[in-house]
XYZ file of C-alpha atoms in Angstrom:
676
model
C 0.000 0.000 0.000
C 1.438 3.354 -1.055
C 1.900 6.176 1.451
C 0.956 9.814 0.947
C 4.681 10.563 0.842
C 5.122 8.136 -2.063
C 2.049 9.567 -3.771
C 3.687 12.982 -3.837
C 7.088 11.856 -5.115
C 6.194 11.814 -8.811
C 5.389 9.061 -11.289
C 6.480 5.623 -10.035
C 8.903 4.491 -12.743
C 11.672 2.412 -11.199
C 10.335 -0.079 -10.854
C 7.101 0.368 -12.774
C 4.051 -0.700 -10.761
C 2.374 -3.975 -11.656
C -0.358 -3.655 -14.273
C -3.473 -4.976 -12.570
C -5.798 -3.723 -15.316
C -9.405 -2.976 -14.548
C -10.416 -3.828 -11.014
C -13.241 -6.246 -10.364
C -16.011 -5.213 -8.005
C -16.138 -1.520 -8.902
C -18.272 0.138 -11.600
C -16.481 1.135 -14.803
C -17.149 3.809 -17.406
C -18.865 2.634 -20.593
C -16.623 1.875 -23.550
C -16.088 4.974 -25.662
C -16.273 4.907 -29.450
C -14.323 7.975 -30.598
C -13.872 6.750 -34.180
C -10.200 7.709 -34.441
C -8.367 7.330 -37.719
C -5.061 5.372 -37.712
C -3.174 8.670 -37.653
C -5.264 9.914 -34.713
C -4.704 6.647 -32.831
C -0.980 7.109 -33.289
C -1.248 10.687 -32.017
C -3.216 9.545 -28.961
C -0.523 7.005 -28.179
C 2.274 9.522 -28.687
C 0.501 11.986 -26.385
C 0.190 9.368 -23.639
C 3.809 8.255 -23.901
C 5.228 11.766 -23.515
C 4.656 11.474 -19.761
C 7.225 8.653 -19.622
C 10.987 8.357 -20.270
C 12.105 6.480 -23.439
C 13.345 3.390 -21.584
C 9.766 2.602 -20.399
C 7.948 3.337 -23.639
C 8.546 -0.003 -25.359
C 6.701 -1.761 -22.534
C 3.968 0.844 -22.123
C 3.177 1.522 -25.794
C 1.368 -1.785 -26.587
C -0.406 -1.647 -23.227
C -1.727 1.871 -23.864
C -2.663 0.970 -27.447
C -4.737 -1.931 -26.126
C -6.539 0.350 -23.655
C -7.333 2.768 -26.462
C -8.827 0.036 -28.626
C -10.665 -1.756 -25.807
C -12.054 1.263 -23.947
C -11.756 4.227 -26.348
C -9.359 6.102 -24.040
C -5.955 5.625 -22.420
C -6.586 5.709 -18.664
C -3.181 4.180 -17.750
C -4.619 1.553 -15.391
C -1.105 0.404 -14.460
C -0.613 3.690 -12.608
C -3.838 3.596 -10.614
C -2.468 4.052 -7.036
C -2.811 1.231 -4.547
C -3.324 3.672 -1.660
C -6.753 3.873 -0.021
C -8.190 6.794 -1.975
C -10.001 9.196 0.351
C -9.801 12.703 1.835
C -7.110 12.363 4.525
C -6.809 14.904 7.375
C -5.027 17.910 5.941
C -2.013 17.736 8.249
C -1.032 14.336 6.841
C -0.181 15.620 3.357
C 3.551 16.275 2.821
C 3.390 19.842 1.476
C 5.274 23.117 1.795
C 2.003 25.062 2.108
C -1.213 24.292 3.953
C -3.183 25.506 0.949
C -1.659 22.797 -1.284
C -2.640 20.182 1.292
C -6.280 21.343 1.199
C -6.294 20.969 -2.601
C -4.916 17.410 -2.284
C -7.641 16.682 0.261
C -10.270 17.804 -2.243
C -8.754 15.889 -5.191
C -8.594 12.614 -3.300
C -12.175 13.048 -2.122
C -13.311 13.370 -5.746
C -11.654 10.002 -6.484
C -12.799 8.167 -3.344
C -14.663 5.003 -4.537
C -17.449 5.824 -2.064
C -17.853 9.174 -3.828
C -16.772 8.673 -7.439
C -19.044 7.082 -10.029
C -16.240 5.334 -11.982
C -13.173 5.748 -9.745
C -10.656 3.849 -11.868
C -11.539 5.949 -14.930
C -11.228 9.135 -12.806
C -14.933 9.961 -13.305
C -16.534 11.592 -10.287
C -20.157 11.949 -11.434
C -22.468 12.655 -14.343
C -21.254 9.721 -16.438
C -18.202 11.527 -17.801
C -17.168 14.215 -15.309
C -13.407 13.694 -15.107
C -10.977 14.773 -12.384
C -8.055 14.015 -14.714
C -7.775 12.405 -18.123
C -5.331 9.707 -16.978
C -3.421 8.534 -13.911
C -0.101 10.078 -14.961
C -1.747 13.485 -14.623
C -2.876 12.604 -11.096
C 0.641 11.613 -9.976
C 2.263 14.713 -11.475
C -0.355 17.035 -9.985
C 0.181 15.613 -6.505
C 3.942 16.010 -6.917
C 3.609 19.631 -8.044
C 1.301 20.429 -5.138
C 3.752 18.960 -2.635
C 6.506 21.255 -3.973
C 4.413 24.420 -4.403
C 5.242 27.573 -2.429
C 3.107 30.639 -1.689
C 4.769 32.371 -4.635
C 3.833 29.806 -7.277
C 0.679 28.894 -9.184
C -0.078 25.453 -10.618
C -1.648 25.685 -14.083
C -3.985 22.904 -15.264
C -4.860 22.452 -18.953
C -7.839 20.056 -19.186
C -6.452 17.629 -16.626
C -2.826 18.142 -17.693
C -0.597 19.868 -15.101
C 1.343 22.350 -17.235
C 3.633 23.227 -14.354
C 4.359 25.525 -11.423
C 4.835 29.141 -12.454
C 6.021 32.161 -10.452
C 3.213 34.377 -9.155
C 2.463 36.350 -5.986
C 1.163 35.368 -2.534
C -2.159 37.058 -3.330
C -2.660 35.141 -6.588
C -4.575 31.862 -6.868
C -2.425 28.838 -6.088
C -4.246 26.875 -8.791
C -5.853 27.885 -12.100
C -7.896 25.233 -13.930
C -9.392 25.259 -17.414
C -11.253 22.310 -18.888
C -12.477 21.798 -22.439
C -11.667 25.258 -23.752
C -12.209 24.190 -27.353
C -12.606 26.766 -30.144
C -16.415 27.275 -30.493
C -16.702 25.998 -34.081
C -15.106 22.708 -32.999
C -16.938 22.262 -29.711
C -19.199 19.490 -30.955
C -19.926 16.178 -29.257
C -18.169 14.238 -32.025
C -15.053 16.418 -31.836
C -15.022 16.056 -28.058
C -14.914 12.262 -28.217
C -11.891 12.448 -30.515
C -10.085 15.154 -28.555
C -10.615 13.332 -25.257
C -9.417 10.049 -26.772
C -6.301 11.841 -28.022
C -5.654 13.093 -24.488
C -5.803 16.816 -25.245
C -9.055 17.943 -23.632
C -11.383 16.837 -20.846
C -14.962 17.187 -19.658
C -14.770 18.406 -16.072
C -18.556 18.503 -15.506
C -18.995 21.256 -12.918
C -17.229 20.207 -9.727
C -15.335 17.065 -10.806
C -12.652 18.863 -12.793
C -12.424 21.689 -10.257
C -11.979 19.336 -7.258
C -15.051 20.711 -5.439
C -17.438 17.742 -5.430
C -18.748 16.836 -1.966
C -20.510 13.586 -2.748
C -24.241 13.232 -3.317
C -25.123 15.633 -0.511
C -24.794 18.632 -2.818
C -27.356 17.238 -5.228
C -29.625 16.145 -2.357
C -29.836 19.685 -1.046
C -30.693 21.210 -4.409
C -33.285 18.496 -4.961
C -34.846 19.122 -1.542
C -35.291 22.811 -2.346
C -36.550 22.053 -5.848
C -39.183 19.547 -4.708
C -40.307 21.759 -1.812
C -40.762 24.735 -4.124
C -42.378 22.571 -6.827
C -44.984 21.516 -4.261
C -45.668 25.158 -3.421
C -45.884 26.276 -7.057
C -47.623 23.367 -8.776
C -49.642 21.730 -6.001
C -50.215 24.722 -3.726
C -49.064 22.797 -0.645
C -46.394 23.215 2.018
C -46.735 19.610 3.224
C -45.852 16.949 0.637
C -47.003 13.956 2.704
C -48.847 11.518 0.440
C -47.574 13.172 -2.746
C -45.656 11.026 -5.248
C -42.486 12.122 -7.069
C -41.314 9.861 -9.915
C -37.910 10.202 -11.565
C -34.846 8.220 -12.654
C -31.079 8.023 -12.247
C -29.157 6.674 -9.241
C -25.745 6.481 -10.925
C -24.379 9.699 -12.390
C -26.591 11.845 -10.168
C -26.200 9.532 -7.155
C -29.037 8.806 -4.744
C -29.964 12.450 -4.319
C -33.595 12.190 -5.338
C -34.219 9.232 -3.036
C -32.882 10.956 0.045
C -34.520 14.274 -0.869
C -37.932 12.608 -1.164
C -37.681 11.267 2.375
C -36.454 14.595 3.782
C -39.412 16.499 2.300
C -41.798 13.721 3.395
C -43.149 12.497 0.057
C -43.096 9.156 -1.779
C -40.125 9.022 -4.144
C -39.935 6.326 -6.818
C -36.610 6.313 -8.662
C -35.868 4.016 -11.596
C -32.317 2.814 -12.320
C -31.169 0.326 -14.968
C -27.769 -0.378 -13.386
C -28.235 -2.846 -10.555
C -24.801 -2.082 -9.070
C -25.577 1.633 -8.812
C -28.973 0.906 -7.279
C -27.574 -1.499 -4.663
C -24.749 0.919 -3.812
C -27.323 3.567 -2.882
C -29.403 1.019 -0.964
C -26.351 -0.136 0.990
C -25.447 3.496 1.781
C -28.950 4.070 3.143
C -30.050 6.472 0.429
C -32.756 4.095 -0.796
C -35.103 2.609 1.777
C -36.471 -0.190 -0.429
C -35.736 -1.743 -3.828
C -37.694 -3.933 -6.227
C -37.312 -5.202 -9.767
C -41.050 -5.899 -10.110
C -43.287 -3.246 -11.666
C -46.302 -4.855 -9.990
C -44.646 -4.590 -6.578
C -43.498 -1.057 -7.340
C -47.056 0.095 -8.072
C -48.446 -1.821 -5.089
C -45.896 -0.250 -2.699
C -46.444 3.205 -4.181
C -50.187 2.899 -3.544
C -49.646 1.796 0.053
C -47.248 4.603 0.902
C -49.415 7.190 -0.821
C -52.481 6.106 1.138
C -50.619 6.074 4.462
C -48.815 9.374 3.702
C -45.579 7.547 4.366
C -42.187 9.094 3.539
C -40.559 6.513 1.268
C -37.703 6.182 -1.198
C -38.325 3.203 -3.469
C -35.785 2.136 -6.047
C -37.161 0.407 -9.127
C -34.522 -1.716 -10.854
C -35.631 -1.234 -14.420
C -36.078 1.348 -17.123
C -38.017 4.481 -16.241
C -39.859 4.356 -19.582
C -41.512 1.111 -18.451
C -42.466 2.841 -15.207
C -43.967 5.888 -16.939
C -45.917 3.684 -19.357
C -47.221 1.569 -16.466
C -48.446 4.721 -14.704
C -50.290 5.671 -17.896
C -51.862 2.193 -18.050
C -53.004 2.499 -14.413
C -54.562 5.875 -15.223
C -56.309 4.640 -18.359
C -57.639 1.413 -16.805
C -58.522 2.522 -13.263
C -58.829 6.298 -13.628
C -56.328 6.655 -10.795
C -53.465 9.158 -11.186
C -50.674 7.745 -9.030
C -48.081 10.486 -9.522
C -48.090 14.205 -8.654
C -44.619 15.438 -9.589
C -42.070 14.123 -12.065
C -38.694 14.797 -13.575
C -35.652 12.988 -14.945
C -32.123 12.977 -13.523
C -30.307 10.586 -15.812
C -27.060 11.883 -17.341
C -28.991 12.752 -20.476
C -26.398 15.339 -21.459
C -24.408 12.270 -22.558
C -27.238 10.145 -24.006
C -25.329 7.942 -26.437
C -22.421 6.935 -24.211
C -24.027 5.611 -21.034
C -25.962 8.636 -19.808
C -29.344 7.255 -20.917
C -30.269 3.622 -21.600
C -32.994 2.669 -24.099
C -36.036 0.776 -22.846
C -35.836 -1.795 -25.656
C -32.669 -3.444 -24.249
C -31.431 -4.777 -20.938
C -28.490 -3.027 -19.296
C -25.726 -5.427 -20.402
C -27.187 -5.781 -23.894
C -27.332 -1.996 -24.249
C -23.709 -1.603 -23.171
C -22.649 -4.162 -25.744
C -24.561 -2.460 -28.582
C -23.248 0.954 -27.517
C -19.714 -0.258 -28.233
C -20.396 -2.466 -31.258
C -22.928 -0.370 -33.210
C -23.160 3.248 -31.957
C -25.579 4.265 -34.740
C -28.067 1.532 -33.854
C -27.739 2.384 -30.171
C -28.390 6.054 -30.908
C -31.563 5.186 -32.838
C -32.891 3.116 -29.915
C -32.114 5.899 -27.429
C -34.059 8.394 -29.500
C -37.013 6.033 -29.877
C -36.940 5.494 -26.109
C -36.962 9.255 -25.487
C -39.993 9.620 -27.729
C -41.830 6.899 -25.790
C -40.909 8.472 -22.462
C -42.183 11.888 -23.509
C -45.392 10.373 -24.908
C -46.170 8.791 -21.535
C -45.361 11.991 -19.651
C -47.590 13.991 -22.007
C -50.527 11.680 -21.277
C -50.099 12.046 -17.499
C -49.711 15.823 -17.835
C -53.270 16.000 -19.172
C -54.292 15.356 -15.554
C -53.166 17.043 -12.320
C -49.539 15.976 -12.821
C -46.589 18.348 -13.193
C -43.287 17.606 -14.909
C -40.187 19.758 -15.122
C -36.817 19.449 -16.829
C -34.073 19.004 -14.250
C -31.412 20.685 -16.346
C -29.871 17.422 -17.562
C -30.700 18.194 -21.225
C -33.592 15.720 -21.144
C -36.021 17.922 -23.085
C -33.281 19.196 -25.384
C -32.299 15.638 -26.342
C -35.964 14.614 -26.568
C -36.563 17.476 -29.000
C -33.567 16.364 -31.084
C -35.074 12.865 -31.095
C -38.348 14.182 -32.501
C -40.395 13.885 -29.305
C -43.455 16.067 -28.804
C -41.976 18.655 -26.457
C -42.649 21.787 -28.487
C -44.428 24.867 -27.190
C -46.337 27.302 -29.412
C -44.579 30.659 -29.727
C -41.605 29.489 -27.675
C -38.074 30.801 -27.941
C -35.052 28.506 -28.304
C -34.782 27.797 -24.579
C -38.446 26.941 -23.987
C -40.263 23.617 -24.240
C -43.693 22.233 -23.373
C -42.419 21.740 -19.819
C -40.347 24.342 -17.977
C -36.845 23.821 -16.717
C -36.629 23.879 -12.944
C -34.733 27.171 -13.230
C -37.513 28.838 -15.218
C -40.320 27.909 -12.830
C -38.797 26.873 -9.530
C -35.225 28.025 -8.843
C -34.869 31.044 -11.141
C -36.343 33.551 -8.700
C -34.157 32.092 -5.974
C -31.037 32.697 -8.090
C -32.226 36.229 -8.857
C -32.369 36.925 -5.120
C -28.737 35.813 -4.862
C -29.434 32.415 -3.279
C -27.261 29.535 -4.417
C -25.298 26.445 -3.304
C -22.727 27.629 -0.759
C -20.498 24.722 0.377
C -17.788 24.081 2.904
C -15.368 21.233 3.688
C -13.722 20.694 7.098
C -10.229 19.548 6.106
C -9.432 18.128 9.545
C -11.633 15.178 8.587
C -13.104 15.362 12.094
C -16.915 15.041 12.222
C -16.940 17.281 15.290
C -15.679 20.192 13.196
C -18.658 19.698 10.907
C -20.982 19.734 13.921
C -19.506 23.097 14.928
C -20.040 24.543 11.446
C -23.629 23.250 11.382
C -24.309 25.008 14.679
C -22.705 28.209 13.442
C -24.645 28.100 10.171
C -27.969 27.648 11.975
C -27.141 30.496 14.343
C -26.096 32.864 11.520
C -29.320 32.265 9.561
C -31.516 32.605 12.664
C -29.818 35.907 13.523
C -30.412 37.138 9.967
C -34.138 36.384 10.270
C -34.300 38.076 13.687
C -32.649 41.163 12.166
C -35.486 41.483 9.661
C -35.602 40.299 6.054
C -38.292 40.343 3.383
C -40.709 37.367 3.371
C -39.220 35.696 0.256
C -35.716 35.776 1.749
C -37.025 34.578 5.117
C -38.658 31.548 3.426
C -35.303 30.553 1.945
C -33.518 30.962 5.272
C -36.195 28.865 7.019
C -35.883 26.126 4.372
C -32.130 26.032 4.849
C -32.299 25.925 8.643
C -34.620 22.946 8.243
C -32.122 21.431 5.801
C -29.147 21.768 8.195
C -31.065 19.995 10.943
C -32.251 17.245 8.628
C -28.803 16.822 7.038
C -27.133 15.809 10.285
C -30.035 13.518 11.192
C -29.932 11.751 7.795
C -26.132 11.188 7.850
C -25.541 12.784 4.471
C -21.754 12.867 4.609
C -20.141 10.602 2.020
C -16.404 11.236 1.730
C -15.120 14.526 3.123
C -16.694 16.245 6.121
C -18.725 18.672 4.038
C -21.969 20.573 4.101
C -24.040 22.681 1.706
C -26.840 25.182 2.027
C -28.371 27.856 -0.186
C -27.631 31.402 0.907
C -27.550 34.906 -0.497
C -24.581 37.279 -0.528
C -25.180 38.611 2.978
C -25.563 35.119 4.414
C -22.510 33.666 2.645
C -20.231 36.427 3.912
C -21.607 36.101 7.449
C -21.078 32.317 7.392
C -17.491 32.711 6.160
C -16.733 35.227 8.912
C -18.178 32.943 11.580
C -16.164 29.945 10.339
C -12.936 31.921 10.068
C -13.290 33.272 13.594
C -13.991 29.771 14.926
C -10.772 28.534 13.261
C -8.828 31.443 14.805
C -10.196 30.556 18.263
C -9.440 26.851 17.836
C -13.103 25.771 17.866
C -12.513 24.348 14.374
C -9.221 22.461 14.250
C -8.074 22.942 10.644
C -8.765 25.107 7.595
C -12.201 25.108 5.975
C -12.546 25.161 2.182
C -15.416 27.226 0.790
C -16.769 26.505 -2.663
C -20.061 25.980 -4.447
C -21.624 24.021 -7.198
C -20.951 26.015 -10.353
C -24.732 25.712 -10.770
C -25.310 29.046 -9.074
C -26.242 32.689 -9.364
C -23.265 33.762 -11.477
C -21.141 30.660 -12.077
C -22.797 29.347 -15.193
C -24.051 30.532 -18.567
C -26.333 27.700 -19.641
C -29.288 28.658 -21.866
C -31.179 25.431 -21.147
C -30.641 25.547 -17.391
C -29.071 28.259 -15.182
C -29.774 31.128 -17.559
C -32.946 29.723 -19.132
C -34.934 32.509 -17.456
C -32.747 35.235 -19.009
C -35.117 36.841 -21.486
C -33.162 39.738 -23.014
C -31.608 37.545 -25.735
C -28.280 37.036 -23.907
C -28.954 33.486 -22.705
C -26.442 32.122 -25.246
C -23.693 34.552 -24.184
C -21.012 33.383 -21.734
C -19.635 36.680 -20.420
C -20.942 36.093 -16.894
C -19.159 32.783 -16.289
C -15.861 34.055 -17.713
C -16.054 37.271 -15.686
C -16.838 35.181 -12.603
C -13.663 33.122 -13.149
C -11.429 36.126 -13.783
C -12.977 38.269 -11.056
C -12.622 35.551 -8.440
C -8.940 35.154 -9.349
C -7.914 38.729 -8.613
C -10.195 39.112 -5.594
C -8.418 36.401 -3.632
C -9.795 32.948 -4.512
C -7.385 30.144 -3.618
C -8.170 28.460 -6.911
C -10.404 29.152 -9.885
C -11.796 26.940 -12.655
C -13.429 27.518 -16.036
C -15.157 24.710 -17.950
C -16.863 23.987 -21.236
C -19.739 21.639 -20.512
C -21.365 20.501 -17.313
C -24.883 19.396 -16.462
C -26.461 19.900 -19.870
C -23.516 18.694 -21.902
C -20.470 19.556 -23.950
C -20.811 22.700 -26.040
C -24.054 23.700 -24.309
C -22.658 25.655 -21.346
C -19.663 27.546 -19.921
C -19.237 27.504 -16.162
C -16.791 28.925 -13.651
C -16.033 28.026 -10.057
C -13.654 28.656 -7.182
C -12.174 27.261 -3.988
C -11.328 29.506 -1.031
C -9.371 28.407 2.029
C -10.245 29.888 5.426
C -7.359 29.516 7.874
C -8.353 31.873 10.692
C -6.288 34.825 9.492
C -7.438 38.386 8.853
C -6.222 38.014 5.280
C -8.552 35.051 4.717
C -11.460 37.083 6.069
C -10.782 39.953 3.672
C -10.473 37.593 0.707
C -13.736 35.883 1.643
C -15.606 39.197 1.732
C -14.270 40.173 -1.686
C -14.696 36.806 -3.431
C -18.123 35.940 -2.055
C -19.583 39.392 -2.657
C -18.392 39.362 -6.279
C -19.456 35.755 -6.791
C -23.074 36.658 -6.059
C -23.401 40.273 -7.225
C -22.010 39.493 -10.705
C -24.979 37.195 -11.364
C -27.602 39.357 -9.678
C -26.487 42.381 -11.733
C -26.671 40.337 -14.949
C -30.198 39.203 -14.089
C -31.129 42.790 -13.250
C -30.145 43.871 -16.772
C -32.101 40.932 -18.170
C -35.266 42.442 -16.731
C -35.766 40.365 -13.569
C -37.548 42.540 -10.961
C -36.294 40.497 -7.993
C -32.694 41.019 -9.114
C -33.398 44.741 -9.537
C -34.665 44.913 -5.958
C -31.589 43.075 -4.598
C -29.146 45.308 -6.516
C -30.834 48.456 -5.218
C -30.702 47.155 -1.649
C -27.039 46.118 -1.973
C -26.077 49.523 -3.377
C -27.567 51.152 -0.288
C -25.649 48.833 2.065
C -22.306 48.841 0.243
C -20.859 52.107 -0.990
C -18.321 50.168 -3.054
C -20.980 48.924 -5.471
C -21.780 51.247 -8.373
C -24.183 49.883 -10.977
C -26.013 51.732 -13.740
C -29.493 50.298 -13.476
C -31.541 49.569 -16.615
C -34.394 51.908 -17.445
C -37.934 50.641 -17.497
C -38.689 48.869 -20.781
C -40.532 50.836 -23.436
C -44.279 50.420 -23.679
C -45.291 47.665 -26.116
C -47.120 50.208 -28.273
C -43.974 52.337 -28.617
C -42.033 49.300 -29.844
C -44.702 48.295 -32.336
C -44.997 51.809 -33.758
C -41.230 52.055 -34.155
C -41.010 48.714 -35.926
C -43.816 49.659 -38.327
C -41.670 52.577 -39.477
């Protein structure tokens, strides 16, 4: 078993580690079919071998070539470390700076088999969200981090550590870009080739920026989404006896299952991969599982009648489940579902993100590799069937929304009936959850604020939970508008439920949604607790890039931007750059994430609190910018809630100067002008 010291000493070359190939007993990424030409295969091999000295290349070349042909990518399985991969307490990492140790802590958490979806292929979540493109990059990155000083910055090019470069103590210690492909070449087909050649990478949102905190982050967002969906669509605060049907327990973890129980409804989640389903059941995220549709419907009816909080995993294809619900409606007149969505990795539908109903899981994986065109046709037929069933249910008192996974976008491309009369390019028959549920929350500055206690001590997390609850309660006592108070109340409830439901998987981390004022107050409270010794080690602040200003995504985060700028990515890029010079410890910019490659640009950050006054000042600057950038953009896009927040912030902070948009011209003025 390797030590952390050995892990930081560079690539193990003399002797080379034993090649144990793919491990048994862990899930593996689907086989990729990049369609490389012979010349491109040779280039992919050459690119992989440049990490290694000439005397090792004769042995490694045929091995890497075999990986490329068997799996569609060179992962370098030989160099998969034999250390127990997890987030170790920060003081155990052999580094010259504490900041570098916190980054190592975060990287290893992303690759922890309890956290990562396909750990040996370096995929954290979402089906193809990579931490690195191969294991050589992991070893070199750890080595660079162990050597890094406070006057150096590590530069990452799509998983490749370019090197340590001189900078200043106030600069980020780490700058990450993933998938920055020239726009005209940022297609799905080009991506498969470029990834296979080892020159770019899909970092999802928080995989390639080392900020994933396990399924808890998705649970929290799902809790808020389902709560607010109940308020908007069903007109209820209490979801007891209501049924939420969805799918996906692999790439998006067991979030929906746990969220259903926390909000008190009946959650039925379909999953085709038995290993993924049983993993979530073993972890306690799923209460019950069945592979029988009859039993699934029977149990759903029981729980609904008893108003029982239940998470039920159906081992099968969600299309079968939707069609069975339609049959129950048509034969008995009974509508058994109230709310529905889809959380498969549909942004990657033809390479394991979505499985067609016509085939079993193993059969589908085989066809995906042997005949991609036939597999694609079945996926699109399956999407059409799924939408047809949903459309039938939606004729009754059933409400469906797109969960931002490109489900409706891919369904539209498949020819499914998801159109909406008079719609713009970002609108479908069903709204995205941003358009109807979370958009107003973003416009108020609320988004997924996260923290990680790098001591690894659960007691430190308990302290932060107590501080977070206290900070939000004090904010309410100080007086806030009713909409803001509702969000604070929801998040206080979340913090209490999170500890009770044992949501930590991997690092000692927590998430809540907060606005600018709340995020800064939380950071100050944590930093002061570190200074006083109440928290034993630094705390890393971050967020899901899915936030107020982190992401330009016209089919998700910015789908409620209605001034025509939804397809512009200025906000995410400015977020990345602005965070860098305001004091973020690291910053990341990605192509892709959530809705897929070429569909979105997103930016993120990591910020280390170490109890110093300097950390406090950086937190104020970074967190204020991180929120106000997005609120100001939404203000200019005509969102009245954002306008209200900007005006209030300008009154409280003399450093903020924003030219506010004028009231839009009367419709008659516009029509007269256009007639000219």
